[in-house]
Coordinates of C-alpha atoms in Angstrom, one line a residue:
M927 CA 15.0 2.2 -15.0
L928 CA 18.3 0.5 -15.9
W929 CA 20.2 3.7 -16.0
F930 CA 18.8 4.8 -12.7
C931 CA 19.9 1.5 -11.1
I932 CA 23.4 1.8 -12.6
A933 CA 23.6 5.4 -11.2
A934 CA 22.5 4.1 -7.8
F935 CA 25.0 1.3 -7.9
A936 CA 27.8 3.8 -8.6
L937 CA 26.7 6.2 -5.9
V938 CA 26.5 3.5 -3.2
F939 CA 29.8 1.9 -4.3
W940 CA 31.4 5.4 -4.0
R941 CA 29.9 6.4 -0.6
A942 CA 29.2 3.2 1.3
R943 CA 31.4 2.3 4.2
P944 CA 31.3 -0.7 6.7
S945 CA 30.0 1.8 9.4
S946 CA 27.2 3.1 7.1
P947 CA 24.1 0.9 6.8
V948 CA 22.5 1.2 3.3
F949 CA 18.7 0.8 2.9
V950 CA 16.9 0.3 -0.4
V951 CA 13.2 0.0 -1.3
T952 CA 11.7 -2.3 -3.9
T953 CA 10.7 0.3 -6.5
P954 CA 11.8 0.2 -9.2
F955 CA 12.0 -3.6 -8.9
L956 CA 15.6 -3.9 -10.3
L957 CA 17.0 -1.4 -7.8
P958 CA 17.6 -3.7 -4.8
Y959 CA 19.9 -6.1 -6.7
F960 CA 22.2 -3.2 -7.8
V961 CA 22.3 -1.6 -4.3
A962 CA 22.7 -4.9 -2.4
L963 CA 25.6 -5.8 -4.7
A964 CA 27.3 -2.4 -4.3
A965 CA 26.9 -2.6 -0.5
R966 CA 28.3 -6.1 -0.4
L967 CA 31.4 -5.1 -2.4
R968 CA 32.0 -2.2 -0.1
G969 CA 31.4 -4.3 3.1
A970 CA 28.5 -2.1 4.2
P971 CA 25.5 -3.5 6.1
S972 CA 22.4 -3.5 3.9
G973 CA 18.7 -3.6 4.4
L974 CA 15.7 -4.0 2.0
I975 CA 12.4 -2.2 2.8
V976 CA 9.8 -4.3 1.1
Y977 CA 6.9 -2.2 -0.3
D978 CA 5.9 -4.7 -3.0
L979 CA 7.2 -8.2 -3.6
Y980 CA 8.5 -9.3 -6.9
P981 CA 7.9 -11.4 -8.9
E982 CA 4.7 -12.0 -6.9
S983 CA 3.3 -8.5 -7.9
L984 CA 4.0 -9.2 -11.6
I985 CA 2.3 -12.6 -11.4
A986 CA -0.8 -11.2 -9.6
G987 CA -1.1 -8.4 -12.1
G988 CA -1.1 -10.9 -15.0
I989 CA 2.1 -9.4 -16.5
V990 CA 4.1 -12.7 -16.3
T991 CA 3.1 -16.3 -15.7
R992 CA 4.2 -18.2 -12.6
D993 CA 6.4 -20.7 -14.6
S994 CA 7.9 -18.1 -17.0
I995 CA 11.7 -17.7 -17.5
A996 CA 11.4 -14.1 -16.1
V997 CA 9.9 -15.4 -12.8
R998 CA 12.6 -18.1 -12.4
L999 CA 15.3 -15.6 -13.0
I1000 CA 13.9 -13.1 -10.5
R1001 CA 13.6 -15.9 -7.9
R1002 CA 17.2 -16.8 -8.4
M1003 CA 18.3 -13.2 -8.0
N1004 CA 16.1 -12.9 -4.9
S1005 CA 17.7 -16.0 -3.4
W1006 CA 21.2 -14.4 -3.7
M1007 CA 20.0 -11.0 -2.6
F1008 CA 18.2 -12.2 0.6
K1009 CA 21.5 -14.0 1.6
A1010 CA 23.5 -10.9 0.9
L1011 CA 21.2 -8.6 2.9
D1012 CA 21.7 -8.0 6.6
T1013 CA 18.1 -7.2 7.3
I1014 CA 14.7 -7.3 5.5
V1015 CA 12.0 -4.8 6.7
V1016 CA 8.5 -5.8 5.9
I1017 CA 5.6 -3.3 6.2
G1018 CA 3.1 -6.2 6.4
R1019 CA 3.1 -9.2 8.6
D1020 CA 1.8 -11.3 5.7
M1021 CA 4.9 -10.8 3.5
E1022 CA 7.2 -13.2 5.3
R1023 CA 5.5 -16.3 3.9
H1024 CA 6.5 -15.2 0.4
I1025 CA 10.1 -14.4 1.3
T1026 CA 11.3 -17.4 3.3
P1027 CA 10.6 -20.1 0.6
Q1028 CA 13.0 -18.2 -1.7
S1029 CA 15.7 -18.1 1.0
P1030 CA 15.3 -20.0 4.3
S1031 CA 18.1 -18.0 5.9
A1032 CA 16.0 -14.8 5.4
A1033 CA 13.6 -15.7 8.2
A1034 CA 16.1 -14.6 10.9
K1035 CA 16.6 -11.2 9.1
I1036 CA 13.0 -10.2 8.8
C1037 CA 11.6 -7.4 11.0
Y1038 CA 8.2 -5.8 10.8
I1039 CA 8.0 -2.0 10.8
P1040 CA 4.7 -0.6 9.6
H1041 CA 4.3 2.7 7.8
W1042 CA 2.7 5.9 9.3
S1043 CA 0.5 8.8 8.2
T1044 CA 1.7 12.1 6.9
L1045 CA -1.5 13.7 8.3
P1046 CA -1.9 14.3 12.1
P1047 CA -4.3 11.8 13.7
C1048 CA -7.6 13.5 14.6
E1049 CA -11.1 12.6 13.5
R1050 CA -12.3 15.1 11.0
A1051 CA -16.1 15.8 11.0
I1052 CA -18.1 15.4 7.9
D1053 CA -18.5 18.9 6.3
Q1054 CA -21.4 19.2 3.9
G1055 CA -19.7 22.4 2.6
N1056 CA -16.6 20.5 1.5
A1057 CA -15.8 21.5 -2.0
F1058 CA -15.5 17.9 -3.1
R1059 CA -18.9 16.9 -1.5
K1060 CA -21.0 19.7 -2.9
G1061 CA -24.2 18.6 -4.6
I1062 CA -24.5 15.4 -2.7
P1063 CA -25.7 16.5 0.8
G1064 CA -27.2 14.0 3.2
K1065 CA -25.9 10.9 1.4
L1066 CA -23.4 8.2 2.3
V1067 CA -20.3 9.1 0.3
V1068 CA -17.8 6.3 -0.4
G1069 CA -14.5 7.2 -2.2
L1070 CA -11.7 5.7 -4.1
S1071 CA -8.4 7.5 -4.5
G1072 CA -4.7 7.1 -5.2
N1073 CA -2.5 5.2 -7.6
L1074 CA -4.6 2.6 -9.4
G1075 CA -2.0 0.3 -10.8
F1076 CA -2.1 -3.3 -12.1
T1077 CA -2.5 -4.8 -8.6
H1078 CA -5.8 -2.9 -8.0
D1079 CA -9.3 -3.6 -9.2
P1080 CA -11.2 -0.3 -9.8
K1081 CA -13.6 -2.2 -12.1
S1082 CA -15.2 -3.9 -9.1
V1083 CA -15.8 -0.5 -7.5
F1084 CA -17.4 0.9 -10.7
D1085 CA -19.6 -2.3 -11.0
A1086 CA -20.7 -1.9 -7.4
A1087 CA -21.6 1.7 -8.1
Q1088 CA -23.6 0.6 -11.2
K1089 CA -25.5 -1.9 -9.0
L1090 CA -26.3 0.9 -6.5
A1091 CA -27.3 3.5 -9.1
G1092 CA -30.9 3.4 -8.1
D1093 CA -30.2 4.1 -4.4
A1094 CA -30.4 7.8 -3.9
S1095 CA -28.8 7.6 -0.5
I1096 CA -25.4 6.5 -1.8
H1097 CA -22.8 8.4 -3.9
F1098 CA -19.3 7.5 -5.1
I1099 CA -16.4 10.0 -5.6
L1100 CA -13.6 8.4 -7.6
S1101 CA -10.2 9.9 -8.0
G1102 CA -6.6 8.9 -8.7
W1103 CA -4.1 8.2 -11.5
G1104 CA -2.6 5.3 -13.3
V1105 CA -4.0 2.7 -15.7
G1106 CA -6.9 2.0 -13.4
W1107 CA -8.0 5.7 -13.4
K1108 CA -8.0 5.7 -17.2
Q1109 CA -10.3 2.7 -17.0
L1110 CA -12.7 4.4 -14.7
V1111 CA -12.9 7.5 -16.9
A1112 CA -13.7 5.2 -19.9
Y1113 CA -16.4 3.3 -17.8
Q1114 CA -18.1 6.5 -16.7
K1115 CA -18.0 8.0 -20.2
A1116 CA -19.9 4.9 -21.5
A1117 CA -22.3 4.5 -18.5
S1118 CA -22.8 8.1 -17.2
L1119 CA -23.8 6.8 -13.8
P1120 CA -25.7 9.5 -11.8
N1121 CA -24.2 8.3 -8.5
V1122 CA -20.6 8.7 -9.6
T1123 CA -18.4 11.8 -9.5
L1124 CA -15.0 11.7 -11.1
I1125 CA -12.2 13.9 -9.7
E1126 CA -8.9 14.4 -11.3
R1127 CA -5.8 13.9 -9.2
V1128 CA -5.6 16.7 -6.6
P1129 CA -2.5 18.6 -5.6
E1130 CA -0.9 17.7 -2.2
D1131 CA -2.3 20.8 -0.5
Q1132 CA -5.9 19.6 -1.3
L1133 CA -5.4 16.0 -0.4
E1134 CA -6.8 16.3 3.2
L1135 CA -9.9 18.1 1.8
L1136 CA -10.5 15.3 -0.6
L1137 CA -10.0 12.5 1.9
T1138 CA -12.4 14.2 4.4
A1139 CA -15.1 14.5 1.7
A1140 CA -16.1 10.8 1.9
D1141 CA -17.6 8.8 4.9
A1142 CA -15.6 5.7 4.0
W1143 CA -12.9 4.8 1.5
I1144 CA -12.5 1.7 -0.7
I1145 CA -9.1 0.0 -1.2
P1146 CA -9.7 -2.6 -4.0
Y1147 CA -7.1 -5.2 -4.6
R1148 CA -7.1 -7.9 -7.2
R1149 CA -7.2 -11.6 -6.1
N1150 CA -4.0 -13.3 -4.7
M1151 CA -2.5 -10.0 -3.4
S1152 CA -2.2 -11.1 0.2
G1153 CA 1.4 -10.8 1.4
I1154 CA 2.5 -8.9 -1.7
S1155 CA 1.5 -5.3 -1.1
V1156 CA 0.3 -3.0 1.7
P1157 CA -1.4 0.2 0.6
S1158 CA 0.3 3.4 1.8
R1159 CA -2.9 5.4 1.5
L1160 CA -4.3 3.4 4.4
Y1161 CA -2.5 5.4 7.1
N1162 CA -3.8 8.8 6.1
L1163 CA -7.3 7.5 5.9
L1164 CA -7.1 6.2 9.4
A1165 CA -5.5 9.4 10.6
I1166 CA -8.5 11.5 9.6
G1167 CA -11.0 9.0 11.0
R1168 CA -12.3 7.3 7.8
P1169 CA -12.9 3.6 7.9
I1170 CA -11.8 1.3 5.1
I1171 CA -13.8 -1.0 2.9
A1172 CA -11.1 -3.4 1.7
L1173 CA -11.3 -5.8 -1.2
T1174 CA -8.7 -8.2 0.0
E1175 CA -8.1 -11.7 1.3
A1176 CA -8.9 -12.3 5.0
D1177 CA -5.3 -13.2 5.8
S1178 CA -3.7 -10.0 4.3
E1179 CA -2.1 -7.3 6.5
L1180 CA -4.8 -4.9 5.5
A1181 CA -7.6 -7.3 6.6
L1182 CA -5.8 -8.3 9.8
M1183 CA -5.3 -4.6 10.8
L1184 CA -8.9 -3.7 10.1
A1185 CA -10.2 -6.7 12.0
S1186 CA -8.0 -6.2 15.1
H1187 CA -8.9 -2.5 15.4
D1188 CA -12.5 -2.8 14.1
A1189 CA -11.7 0.1 11.7
G1190 CA -13.5 -1.1 8.5
W1191 CA -15.0 -4.0 6.5
V1192 CA -13.3 -6.7 4.5
V1193 CA -14.8 -8.0 1.2
E1194 CA -13.6 -10.8 -1.0
P1195 CA -11.6 -9.4 -3.9
E1196 CA -13.2 -9.0 -7.3
T1197 CA -16.8 -9.4 -5.9
P1198 CA -18.7 -6.2 -6.9
S1199 CA -22.0 -7.7 -5.7
A1200 CA -20.6 -8.3 -2.2
L1201 CA -19.1 -4.8 -2.2
A1202 CA -22.4 -3.2 -3.2
S1203 CA -24.2 -5.2 -0.4
I1204 CA -21.7 -4.0 2.2
I1205 CA -22.1 -0.4 1.1
A1206 CA -25.9 -0.6 1.2
A1207 CA -25.7 -2.1 4.7
I1208 CA -23.3 0.7 5.9
A1209 CA -25.8 3.3 4.7
Q1210 CA -28.4 1.8 7.1
R1211 CA -26.0 1.7 10.1
P1212 CA -24.8 5.2 10.9
N1213 CA -23.9 4.2 14.5
E1214 CA -21.6 1.4 13.2
L1215 CA -20.0 3.9 10.8
A1216 CA -19.4 6.4 13.6
A1217 CA -17.8 3.8 15.8
K1218 CA -15.4 2.6 13.1
R1219 CA -14.4 6.2 12.5
R1220 CA -13.4 6.6 16.1
N1221 CA -11.6 3.2 16.0
A1222 CA -9.6 4.3 12.8
V1223 CA -8.1 7.3 14.6
K1224 CA -7.4 5.3 17.7
A1225 CA -5.6 2.6 15.7
L1226 CA -3.4 5.2 13.9
S1227 CA -2.6 7.0 17.2
E1228 CA -1.6 3.8 19.0
E1229 CA 0.2 1.8 16.4
F1230 CA 1.0 3.6 13.1
T1231 CA 2.8 6.8 14.1
R1232 CA 5.9 8.4 12.6
D1233 CA 7.6 8.4 16.0
A1234 CA 7.0 4.6 16.5
A1235 CA 8.5 3.9 13.1
G1236 CA 11.4 6.2 13.6
T1237 CA 12.3 4.6 16.9
A1238 CA 12.2 1.1 15.3
Y1239 CA 14.4 2.2 12.4
R1240 CA 16.9 3.9 14.7
E1241 CA 17.2 0.7 16.8
L1242 CA 17.6 -1.4 13.7
I1243 CA 20.4 0.9 12.4
R1244 CA 22.2 0.8 15.8
R1245 CA 22.0 -3.0 15.7
L1246 CA 23.3 -3.2 12.2
H1247 CA 26.1 -0.8 13.0
A1248 CA 27.1 -2.7 16.2
T1249 CA 27.1 -6.0 14.5
R1250 CA 29.3 -4.9 11.6
T1251 CA 31.8 -3.0 13.8
S1252 CA 32.2 -5.9 16.1
E1253 CA 33.2 -8.3 13.3

């Protein structure tokens, strides 16, 4: 990571100009400091696109403690960086409250530009012949997929599946990668739940087939993740017309979006019993599920499109360019 950041610093320092806005993302987490410094030295306008907030993500994941030396150091670096940046793009409206305490001047630089889907928005019908759904016809299928890192809580999903193991009308398909996926494999090896199917990470050309295999998808966050991360997988799920069961705080961007568009359900994080209850209720309410499927596609089509994000970024770049060239 350090060598990558040094290479990025050298490249930006070599190529950046006052007329060329430089944008950087938050992964790996050291990268923004190097790029912001290089842009500052070259007099180029700079912007940070916040995918995940640090050190908050590290604290929520239990990697560091809130009062550790590492956290204090990162906050001091953040304070300098937020002052040096010309703009801060957040993909969740809940992120601002974590940024402004570290640098009050950052409030005027924050703009909200949500992500978009890579799949075209159109409700996909449930196909019982779907290769990933074979063997479980006529059941409510709930899924979990994607990168399962230290900010996620796959254990609550597995525990919910264990509580529903006696309900023949509900089945779980679990897929993904990362440390959480390894945990799921270990849990299933020990429990052998009949209502769980594990699917190894699928190639890109099979992603849509996998996503359309489930009636609804679970996005499970750990506690205290509000304002820290917004799941990128959300947008493709909305695009194909699949509602979300989100384990997240009620004031998170994910919860706000689902509530405003009626495109899913929100469950308190790390509460497998509540998750199991919601899933059992969904199985008995097919009309509600169908309505939320339609709402999911509508939300994506109206608000979370590539064209809308592209327009917002172009306007931001024009503003940065005009501000710098007028100085």
